[in-house]
Amino acid sequence: FPFFFRPLSFLFLQADKEKSLGNDCLKNGDISGAIDHYSKAIEIFDKGHVYYSNRSNAYTKIEKYELALADAEKAIELKPDWPRGYSRKGVALFFLGQYEEAKAAYEDGLKVDAKNAGFIEEVKRCDAFIRAAPFLRPDWAGVLGSSSTTSSLMRSEDFLKKINAIRSNPFLFSNYVNDHEISAAFMVLSGLEAKMRQQQREESERAAKAKRKRDEEASKRKAAEEEEKKRKEFEEHFEKMRSGGW
């Protein structure tokens, strides 16, 4: 049969053969070979959700997370009631640093498989990373070092140990919620301190503007009162002159 007339079962068998070869490559550490075989399987039969899922996994192993995410989403599109697609999506999003979105992917997976222990644990892990996200930014040292609030803390070995502990294990962040140094660092790294200062500047500017307006209005009232006083004095003076009082 010409390729496009071949029975679906034949295409599936050929695609599945490529998938098996891809799996063998993956086991032997040949990620590139695995991706090639999974891609051939998809070329033969593009409705196979497992092929996209496996290629997503292979892309993740070589840190091509955007491609891994695209394949995971395709797997979900083809088989929305299959839990593994959501797992692939969650992993890709997690390594992209999109912890909120990764959590949502795992929660979607739980709608399909409510008792999936892996999804439940991953949701917890995402929550930990969401809370600790400011400490995980790559420029954390520069940000803390340039802030007047935390620059002096950067000379403290104890402070740096706490920061590095959180970066190594975000679950530990909950241990420092009452630590004023870590709280200060969180405010700086999350941008909350900058927002608060901006709000304070805006409030100060609004207050100054309101004061200028009050002063201008008071000055206008005073000028109007003085003008009214002069007018009355002139009228009184004129009335005296008119009545012959002078």
PDB file of C-alpha atoms in Angstrom:
ATOM      1  CA  PHE A   1       0.000   0.000   0.000  1.00  0.00           C
ATOM      2  CA  PRO A   2       1.142   3.609  -0.569  1.00  0.00           C
ATOM      3  CA  PHE A   3       1.950   5.169   2.810  1.00  0.00           C
ATOM      4  CA  PHE A   4      -1.244   7.232   2.988  1.00  0.00           C
ATOM      5  CA  PHE A   5      -3.422   4.187   2.176  1.00  0.00           C
ATOM      6  CA  ARG A   6      -1.933   1.856   4.745  1.00  0.00           C
ATOM      7  CA  PRO A   7      -4.347   0.449   7.349  1.00  0.00           C
ATOM      8  CA  LEU A   8      -4.420   2.257  10.683  1.00  0.00           C
ATOM      9  CA  SER A   9      -3.324  -0.896  12.503  1.00  0.00           C
ATOM     10  CA  PHE A  10      -0.217  -1.106  10.324  1.00  0.00           C
ATOM     11  CA  LEU A  11       0.638   2.541  11.013  1.00  0.00           C
ATOM     12  CA  PHE A  12       0.142   2.011  14.720  1.00  0.00           C
ATOM     13  CA  LEU A  13       2.471  -1.007  14.717  1.00  0.00           C
ATOM     14  CA  GLN A  14       5.147   0.930  12.845  1.00  0.00           C
ATOM     15  CA  ALA A  15       4.787   3.904  15.180  1.00  0.00           C
ATOM     16  CA  ASP A  16       4.872   1.680  18.238  1.00  0.00           C
ATOM     17  CA  LYS A  17       8.056   0.068  16.942  1.00  0.00           C
ATOM     18  CA  GLU A  18       9.680   3.510  16.785  1.00  0.00           C
ATOM     19  CA  LYS A  19       8.424   4.221  20.303  1.00  0.00           C
ATOM     20  CA  SER A  20      10.034   1.010  21.592  1.00  0.00           C
ATOM     21  CA  LEU A  21      13.318   1.936  19.925  1.00  0.00           C
ATOM     22  CA  GLY A  22      13.043   5.353  21.548  1.00  0.00           C
ATOM     23  CA  ASN A  23      12.491   3.759  24.936  1.00  0.00           C
ATOM     24  CA  ASP A  24      15.606   1.625  24.447  1.00  0.00           C
ATOM     25  CA  CYS A  25      17.646   4.693  23.573  1.00  0.00           C
ATOM     26  CA  LEU A  26      16.319   6.492  26.648  1.00  0.00           C
ATOM     27  CA  LYS A  27      17.317   3.605  28.906  1.00  0.00           C
ATOM     28  CA  ASN A  28      20.822   3.664  27.433  1.00  0.00           C
ATOM     29  CA  GLY A  29      21.184   7.404  27.900  1.00  0.00           C
ATOM     30  CA  ASP A  30      20.893   8.239  24.201  1.00  0.00           C
ATOM     31  CA  ILE A  31      18.450  11.124  24.565  1.00  0.00           C
ATOM     32  CA  SER A  32      18.955  12.448  21.055  1.00  0.00           C
ATOM     33  CA  GLY A  33      18.278   9.004  19.584  1.00  0.00           C
ATOM     34  CA  ALA A  34      15.175   8.644  21.736  1.00  0.00           C
ATOM     35  CA  ILE A  35      13.819  11.983  20.509  1.00  0.00           C
ATOM     36  CA  ASP A  36      14.454  10.974  16.900  1.00  0.00           C
ATOM     37  CA  HIS A  37      12.526   7.724  17.298  1.00  0.00           C
ATOM     38  CA  TYR A  38       9.636   9.369  19.164  1.00  0.00           C
ATOM     39  CA  SER A  39       9.494  12.014  16.430  1.00  0.00           C
ATOM     40  CA  LYS A  40       9.344   9.285  13.776  1.00  0.00           C
ATOM     41  CA  ALA A  41       6.528   7.610  15.690  1.00  0.00           C
ATOM     42  CA  ILE A  42       4.617  10.915  15.708  1.00  0.00           C
ATOM     43  CA  GLU A  43       5.290  11.386  11.997  1.00  0.00           C
ATOM     44  CA  ILE A  44       3.798   7.968  11.293  1.00  0.00           C
ATOM     45  CA  PHE A  45       0.853   8.282  13.679  1.00  0.00           C
ATOM     46  CA  ASP A  46       0.280  11.769  15.101  1.00  0.00           C
ATOM     47  CA  LYS A  47      -2.657  10.744  17.285  1.00  0.00           C
ATOM     48  CA  GLY A  48      -0.562   8.730  19.720  1.00  0.00           C
ATOM     49  CA  HIS A  49      -0.611  10.573  23.029  1.00  0.00           C
ATOM     50  CA  VAL A  50       2.065   8.283  24.473  1.00  0.00           C
ATOM     51  CA  TYR A  51       4.560   9.313  21.791  1.00  0.00           C
ATOM     52  CA  TYR A  52       4.191  12.977  22.702  1.00  0.00           C
ATOM     53  CA  SER A  53       4.408  12.138  26.381  1.00  0.00           C
ATOM     54  CA  ASN A  54       7.607  10.133  25.918  1.00  0.00           C
ATOM     55  CA  ARG A  55       9.197  12.832  23.794  1.00  0.00           C
ATOM     56  CA  SER A  56       8.212  15.394  26.415  1.00  0.00           C
ATOM     57  CA  ASN A  57      10.054  13.326  28.992  1.00  0.00           C
ATOM     58  CA  ALA A  58      13.125  13.130  26.731  1.00  0.00           C
ATOM     59  CA  TYR A  59      13.109  16.897  26.156  1.00  0.00           C
ATOM     60  CA  THR A  60      12.942  17.435  29.908  1.00  0.00           C
ATOM     61  CA  LYS A  61      16.083  15.351  30.381  1.00  0.00           C
ATOM     62  CA  ILE A  62      18.054  17.703  28.120  1.00  0.00           C
ATOM     63  CA  GLU A  63      16.437  20.786  29.687  1.00  0.00           C
ATOM     64  CA  LYS A  64      14.415  21.779  26.628  1.00  0.00           C
ATOM     65  CA  TYR A  65      11.457  22.608  28.791  1.00  0.00           C
ATOM     66  CA  GLU A  66       9.481  24.699  26.299  1.00  0.00           C
ATOM     67  CA  LEU A  67       9.461  21.772  23.857  1.00  0.00           C
ATOM     68  CA  ALA A  68       8.631  19.393  26.710  1.00  0.00           C
ATOM     69  CA  LEU A  69       5.680  21.587  27.652  1.00  0.00           C
ATOM     70  CA  ALA A  70       4.361  21.708  24.074  1.00  0.00           C
ATOM     71  CA  ASP A  71       4.453  17.899  23.823  1.00  0.00           C
ATOM     72  CA  ALA A  72       2.823  17.491  27.226  1.00  0.00           C
ATOM     73  CA  GLU A  73      -0.024  19.781  26.215  1.00  0.00           C
ATOM     74  CA  LYS A  74      -0.475  17.813  22.996  1.00  0.00           C
ATOM     75  CA  ALA A  75      -0.621  14.571  24.967  1.00  0.00           C
ATOM     76  CA  ILE A  76      -3.336  16.077  27.182  1.00  0.00           C
ATOM     77  CA  GLU A  77      -5.233  17.313  24.140  1.00  0.00           C
ATOM     78  CA  LEU A  78      -5.222  13.825  22.646  1.00  0.00           C
ATOM     79  CA  LYS A  79      -5.989  11.997  25.897  1.00  0.00           C
ATOM     80  CA  PRO A  80      -7.411  14.374  28.553  1.00  0.00           C
ATOM     81  CA  ASP A  81      -8.332  11.504  30.896  1.00  0.00           C
ATOM     82  CA  TRP A  82      -4.744  10.192  31.017  1.00  0.00           C
ATOM     83  CA  PRO A  83      -2.936  11.317  34.200  1.00  0.00           C
ATOM     84  CA  ARG A  84       0.617  11.129  32.851  1.00  0.00           C
ATOM     85  CA  GLY A  85       0.058  13.996  30.440  1.00  0.00           C
ATOM     86  CA  TYR A  86      -0.555  16.295  33.405  1.00  0.00           C
ATOM     87  CA  SER A  87       2.566  14.961  35.094  1.00  0.00           C
ATOM     88  CA  ARG A  88       4.656  15.828  32.042  1.00  0.00           C
ATOM     89  CA  LYS A  89       3.119  19.284  31.894  1.00  0.00           C
ATOM     90  CA  GLY A  90       3.685  19.895  35.596  1.00  0.00           C
ATOM     91  CA  VAL A  91       7.343  18.895  35.365  1.00  0.00           C
ATOM     92  CA  ALA A  92       8.007  21.133  32.356  1.00  0.00           C
ATOM     93  CA  LEU A  93       6.323  24.136  33.962  1.00  0.00           C
ATOM     94  CA  PHE A  94       8.109  23.538  37.244  1.00  0.00           C
ATOM     95  CA  PHE A  95      11.538  23.602  35.606  1.00  0.00           C
ATOM     96  CA  LEU A  96      10.527  26.721  33.688  1.00  0.00           C
ATOM     97  CA  GLY A  97      10.058  28.322  37.097  1.00  0.00           C
ATOM     98  CA  GLN A  98       6.314  28.700  36.553  1.00  0.00           C
ATOM     99  CA  TYR A  99       5.339  27.228  39.896  1.00  0.00           C
ATOM    100  CA  GLU A 100       1.764  28.526  39.977  1.00  0.00           C
ATOM    101  CA  GLU A 101       1.087  27.034  36.551  1.00  0.00           C
ATOM    102  CA  ALA A 102       2.807  23.770  37.495  1.00  0.00           C
ATOM    103  CA  LYS A 103       0.593  23.500  40.564  1.00  0.00           C
ATOM    104  CA  ALA A 104      -2.471  24.073  38.386  1.00  0.00           C
ATOM    105  CA  ALA A 105      -1.330  21.267  36.048  1.00  0.00           C
ATOM    106  CA  TYR A 106      -1.023  18.818  38.932  1.00  0.00           C
ATOM    107  CA  GLU A 107      -4.393  19.913  40.300  1.00  0.00           C
ATOM    108  CA  ASP A 108      -5.893  19.244  36.871  1.00  0.00           C
ATOM    109  CA  GLY A 109      -4.286  15.803  37.063  1.00  0.00           C
ATOM    110  CA  LEU A 110      -5.962  15.208  40.409  1.00  0.00           C
ATOM    111  CA  LYS A 111      -9.320  15.835  38.743  1.00  0.00           C
ATOM    112  CA  VAL A 112      -8.529  12.821  36.582  1.00  0.00           C
ATOM    113  CA  ASP A 113      -6.868  10.732  39.298  1.00  0.00           C
ATOM    114  CA  ALA A 114      -7.899  12.058  42.689  1.00  0.00           C
ATOM    115  CA  LYS A 115      -5.792   9.607  44.685  1.00  0.00           C
ATOM    116  CA  ASN A 116      -2.550  10.083  42.776  1.00  0.00           C
ATOM    117  CA  ALA A 117       0.010  10.392  45.563  1.00  0.00           C
ATOM    118  CA  GLY A 118       2.610  11.821  43.198  1.00  0.00           C
ATOM    119  CA  PHE A 119       0.341  14.691  42.199  1.00  0.00           C
ATOM    120  CA  ILE A 120      -0.519  15.415  45.825  1.00  0.00           C
ATOM    121  CA  GLU A 121       3.176  15.638  46.738  1.00  0.00           C
ATOM    122  CA  GLU A 122       3.955  17.786  43.705  1.00  0.00           C
ATOM    123  CA  VAL A 123       1.219  20.242  44.656  1.00  0.00           C
ATOM    124  CA  LYS A 124       2.853  20.564  48.082  1.00  0.00           C
ATOM    125  CA  ARG A 125       6.252  21.051  46.479  1.00  0.00           C
ATOM    126  CA  CYS A 126       4.880  23.731  44.164  1.00  0.00           C
ATOM    127  CA  ASP A 127       3.330  25.502  47.151  1.00  0.00           C
ATOM    128  CA  ALA A 128       6.721  25.524  48.889  1.00  0.00           C
ATOM    129  CA  PHE A 129       8.438  26.927  45.810  1.00  0.00           C
ATOM    130  CA  ILE A 130       5.708  29.531  45.315  1.00  0.00           C
ATOM    131  CA  ARG A 131       6.227  30.806  48.858  1.00  0.00           C
ATOM    132  CA  ALA A 132      10.016  30.783  48.534  1.00  0.00           C
ATOM    133  CA  ALA A 133      10.114  31.997  44.911  1.00  0.00           C
ATOM    134  CA  PRO A 134      11.727  35.388  45.716  1.00  0.00           C
ATOM    135  CA  PHE A 135      14.745  33.582  47.207  1.00  0.00           C
ATOM    136  CA  LEU A 136      15.136  31.422  44.094  1.00  0.00           C
ATOM    137  CA  ARG A 137      15.705  34.295  41.669  1.00  0.00           C
ATOM    138  CA  PRO A 138      19.212  34.139  40.140  1.00  0.00           C
ATOM    139  CA  ASP A 139      20.043  37.763  40.966  1.00  0.00           C
ATOM    140  CA  TRP A 140      19.163  37.467  44.656  1.00  0.00           C
ATOM    141  CA  ALA A 141      22.636  38.418  45.928  1.00  0.00           C
ATOM    142  CA  GLY A 142      22.833  41.546  43.810  1.00  0.00           C
ATOM    143  CA  VAL A 143      19.345  42.650  44.799  1.00  0.00           C
ATOM    144  CA  LEU A 144      19.963  42.169  48.521  1.00  0.00           C
ATOM    145  CA  GLY A 145      23.398  43.750  48.293  1.00  0.00           C
ATOM    146  CA  SER A 146      22.077  46.880  46.584  1.00  0.00           C
ATOM    147  CA  SER A 147      19.211  47.447  49.018  1.00  0.00           C
ATOM    148  CA  SER A 148      19.783  49.776  51.951  1.00  0.00           C
ATOM    149  CA  THR A 149      17.579  47.446  54.004  1.00  0.00           C
ATOM    150  CA  THR A 150      19.645  44.291  53.501  1.00  0.00           C
ATOM    151  CA  SER A 151      23.090  45.351  52.246  1.00  0.00           C
ATOM    152  CA  SER A 152      24.592  45.110  55.737  1.00  0.00           C
ATOM    153  CA  LEU A 153      23.052  41.649  56.236  1.00  0.00           C
ATOM    154  CA  MET A 154      25.014  40.363  53.254  1.00  0.00           C
ATOM    155  CA  ARG A 155      28.130  40.574  55.415  1.00  0.00           C
ATOM    156  CA  SER A 156      26.596  38.160  57.928  1.00  0.00           C
ATOM    157  CA  GLU A 157      27.621  34.527  57.519  1.00  0.00           C
ATOM    158  CA  ASP A 158      24.599  33.386  59.521  1.00  0.00           C
ATOM    159  CA  PHE A 159      22.242  35.332  57.243  1.00  0.00           C
ATOM    160  CA  LEU A 160      23.803  33.869  54.096  1.00  0.00           C
ATOM    161  CA  LYS A 161      23.533  30.370  55.540  1.00  0.00           C
ATOM    162  CA  LYS A 162      19.808  30.858  56.049  1.00  0.00           C
ATOM    163  CA  ILE A 163      19.348  32.188  52.522  1.00  0.00           C
ATOM    164  CA  ASN A 164      21.290  29.300  51.002  1.00  0.00           C
ATOM    165  CA  ALA A 165      19.346  26.794  53.125  1.00  0.00           C
ATOM    166  CA  ILE A 166      16.082  28.124  51.695  1.00  0.00           C
ATOM    167  CA  ARG A 167      17.473  28.092  48.171  1.00  0.00           C
ATOM    168  CA  SER A 168      18.596  24.477  48.610  1.00  0.00           C
ATOM    169  CA  ASN A 169      15.319  23.366  50.158  1.00  0.00           C
ATOM    170  CA  PRO A 170      12.386  25.799  49.774  1.00  0.00           C
ATOM    171  CA  PHE A 171      10.371  23.750  52.270  1.00  0.00           C
ATOM    172  CA  LEU A 172      12.617  25.288  54.963  1.00  0.00           C
ATOM    173  CA  PHE A 173      11.236  28.759  54.298  1.00  0.00           C
ATOM    174  CA  SER A 174       8.351  28.035  56.661  1.00  0.00           C
ATOM    175  CA  ASN A 175      10.921  27.679  59.464  1.00  0.00           C
ATOM    176  CA  TYR A 176      11.916  31.323  59.106  1.00  0.00           C
ATOM    177  CA  VAL A 177       8.546  33.081  58.958  1.00  0.00           C
ATOM    178  CA  ASN A 178       9.279  34.857  62.250  1.00  0.00           C
ATOM    179  CA  ASP A 179      12.907  35.646  61.417  1.00  0.00           C
ATOM    180  CA  HIS A 180      13.138  39.430  60.937  1.00  0.00           C
ATOM    181  CA  GLU A 181      16.206  39.176  58.696  1.00  0.00           C
ATOM    182  CA  ILE A 182      14.577  36.673  56.361  1.00  0.00           C
ATOM    183  CA  SER A 183      11.381  38.720  56.435  1.00  0.00           C
ATOM    184  CA  ALA A 184      13.358  41.797  55.403  1.00  0.00           C
ATOM    185  CA  ALA A 185      15.026  39.832  52.606  1.00  0.00           C
ATOM    186  CA  PHE A 186      11.641  38.548  51.437  1.00  0.00           C
ATOM    187  CA  MET A 187      10.271  42.092  51.287  1.00  0.00           C
ATOM    188  CA  VAL A 188      13.223  43.214  49.174  1.00  0.00           C
ATOM    189  CA  LEU A 189      13.386  40.192  46.854  1.00  0.00           C
ATOM    190  CA  SER A 190       9.631  40.042  46.279  1.00  0.00           C
ATOM    191  CA  GLY A 191       9.528  43.728  45.397  1.00  0.00           C
ATOM    192  CA  LEU A 192       7.114  44.450  48.234  1.00  0.00           C
ATOM    193  CA  GLU A 193       9.521  46.899  49.864  1.00  0.00           C
ATOM    194  CA  ALA A 194       9.895  48.828  46.612  1.00  0.00           C
ATOM    195  CA  LYS A 195       6.110  48.879  46.189  1.00  0.00           C
ATOM    196  CA  MET A 196       5.642  50.111  49.750  1.00  0.00           C
ATOM    197  CA  ARG A 197       8.205  52.863  49.229  1.00  0.00           C
ATOM    198  CA  GLN A 198       6.550  53.829  45.971  1.00  0.00           C
ATOM    199  CA  GLN A 199       3.181  53.951  47.712  1.00  0.00           C
ATOM    200  CA  GLN A 200       4.701  56.083  50.474  1.00  0.00           C
ATOM    201  CA  ARG A 201       6.175  58.465  47.881  1.00  0.00           C
ATOM    202  CA  GLU A 202       2.842  58.667  46.087  1.00  0.00           C
ATOM    203  CA  GLU A 203       1.006  59.274  49.361  1.00  0.00           C
ATOM    204  CA  SER A 204       3.552  61.940  50.294  1.00  0.00           C
ATOM    205  CA  GLU A 205       3.152  63.592  46.892  1.00  0.00           C
ATOM    206  CA  ARG A 206      -0.646  63.473  47.214  1.00  0.00           C
ATOM    207  CA  ALA A 207      -0.426  64.975  50.694  1.00  0.00           C
ATOM    208  CA  ALA A 208       1.913  67.719  49.483  1.00  0.00           C
ATOM    209  CA  LYS A 209      -0.360  68.424  46.521  1.00  0.00           C
ATOM    210  CA  ALA A 210      -3.395  68.576  48.801  1.00  0.00           C
ATOM    211  CA  LYS A 211      -1.536  70.974  51.136  1.00  0.00           C
ATOM    212  CA  ARG A 212      -0.543  73.213  48.225  1.00  0.00           C
ATOM    213  CA  LYS A 213      -4.155  73.256  47.094  1.00  0.00           C
ATOM    214  CA  ARG A 214      -5.361  74.122  50.621  1.00  0.00           C
ATOM    215  CA  ASP A 215      -2.722  76.859  50.899  1.00  0.00           C
ATOM    216  CA  GLU A 216      -3.711  78.274  47.495  1.00  0.00           C
ATOM    217  CA  GLU A 217      -7.386  78.242  48.445  1.00  0.00           C
ATOM    218  CA  ALA A 218      -6.608  79.877  51.797  1.00  0.00           C
ATOM    219  CA  SER A 219      -4.500  82.498  50.028  1.00  0.00           C
ATOM    220  CA  LYS A 220      -7.325  83.190  47.582  1.00  0.00           C
ATOM    221  CA  ARG A 221      -9.825  83.488  50.445  1.00  0.00           C
ATOM    222  CA  LYS A 222      -7.523  85.872  52.280  1.00  0.00           C
ATOM    223  CA  ALA A 223      -7.014  87.944  49.147  1.00  0.00           C
ATOM    224  CA  ALA A 224     -10.779  87.989  48.582  1.00  0.00           C
ATOM    225  CA  GLU A 225     -11.402  89.018  52.205  1.00  0.00           C
ATOM    226  CA  GLU A 226      -8.840  91.833  51.948  1.00  0.00           C
ATOM    227  CA  GLU A 227     -10.366  92.968  48.689  1.00  0.00           C
ATOM    228  CA  GLU A 228     -13.816  92.926  50.283  1.00  0.00           C
ATOM    229  CA  LYS A 229     -12.496  94.898  53.240  1.00  0.00           C
ATOM    230  CA  LYS A 230     -10.982  97.539  50.968  1.00  0.00           C
ATOM    231  CA  ARG A 231     -14.197  97.739  48.998  1.00  0.00           C
ATOM    232  CA  LYS A 232     -16.233  98.346  52.149  1.00  0.00           C
ATOM    233  CA  GLU A 233     -13.762 100.936  53.410  1.00  0.00           C
ATOM    234  CA  PHE A 234     -13.947 102.711  50.069  1.00  0.00           C
ATOM    235  CA  GLU A 235     -17.758 102.617  50.081  1.00  0.00           C
ATOM    236  CA  GLU A 236     -17.838 104.008  53.640  1.00  0.00           C
ATOM    237  CA  HIS A 237     -15.379 106.712  52.703  1.00  0.00           C
ATOM    238  CA  PHE A 238     -17.344 107.574  49.582  1.00  0.00           C
ATOM    239  CA  GLU A 239     -20.638 107.664  51.519  1.00  0.00           C
ATOM    240  CA  LYS A 240     -19.168 110.091  54.060  1.00  0.00           C
ATOM    241  CA  MET A 241     -17.960 112.335  51.279  1.00  0.00           C
ATOM    242  CA  ARG A 242     -21.310 112.206  49.509  1.00  0.00           C
ATOM    243  CA  SER A 243     -23.300 112.984  52.672  1.00  0.00           C
ATOM    244  CA  GLY A 244     -21.050 115.895  53.562  1.00  0.00           C
ATOM    245  CA  GLY A 245     -19.540 114.177  56.498  1.00  0.00           C
ATOM    246  CA  TRP A 246     -16.181 115.692  55.456  1.00  0.00           C
TER     247      TRP A 246
END
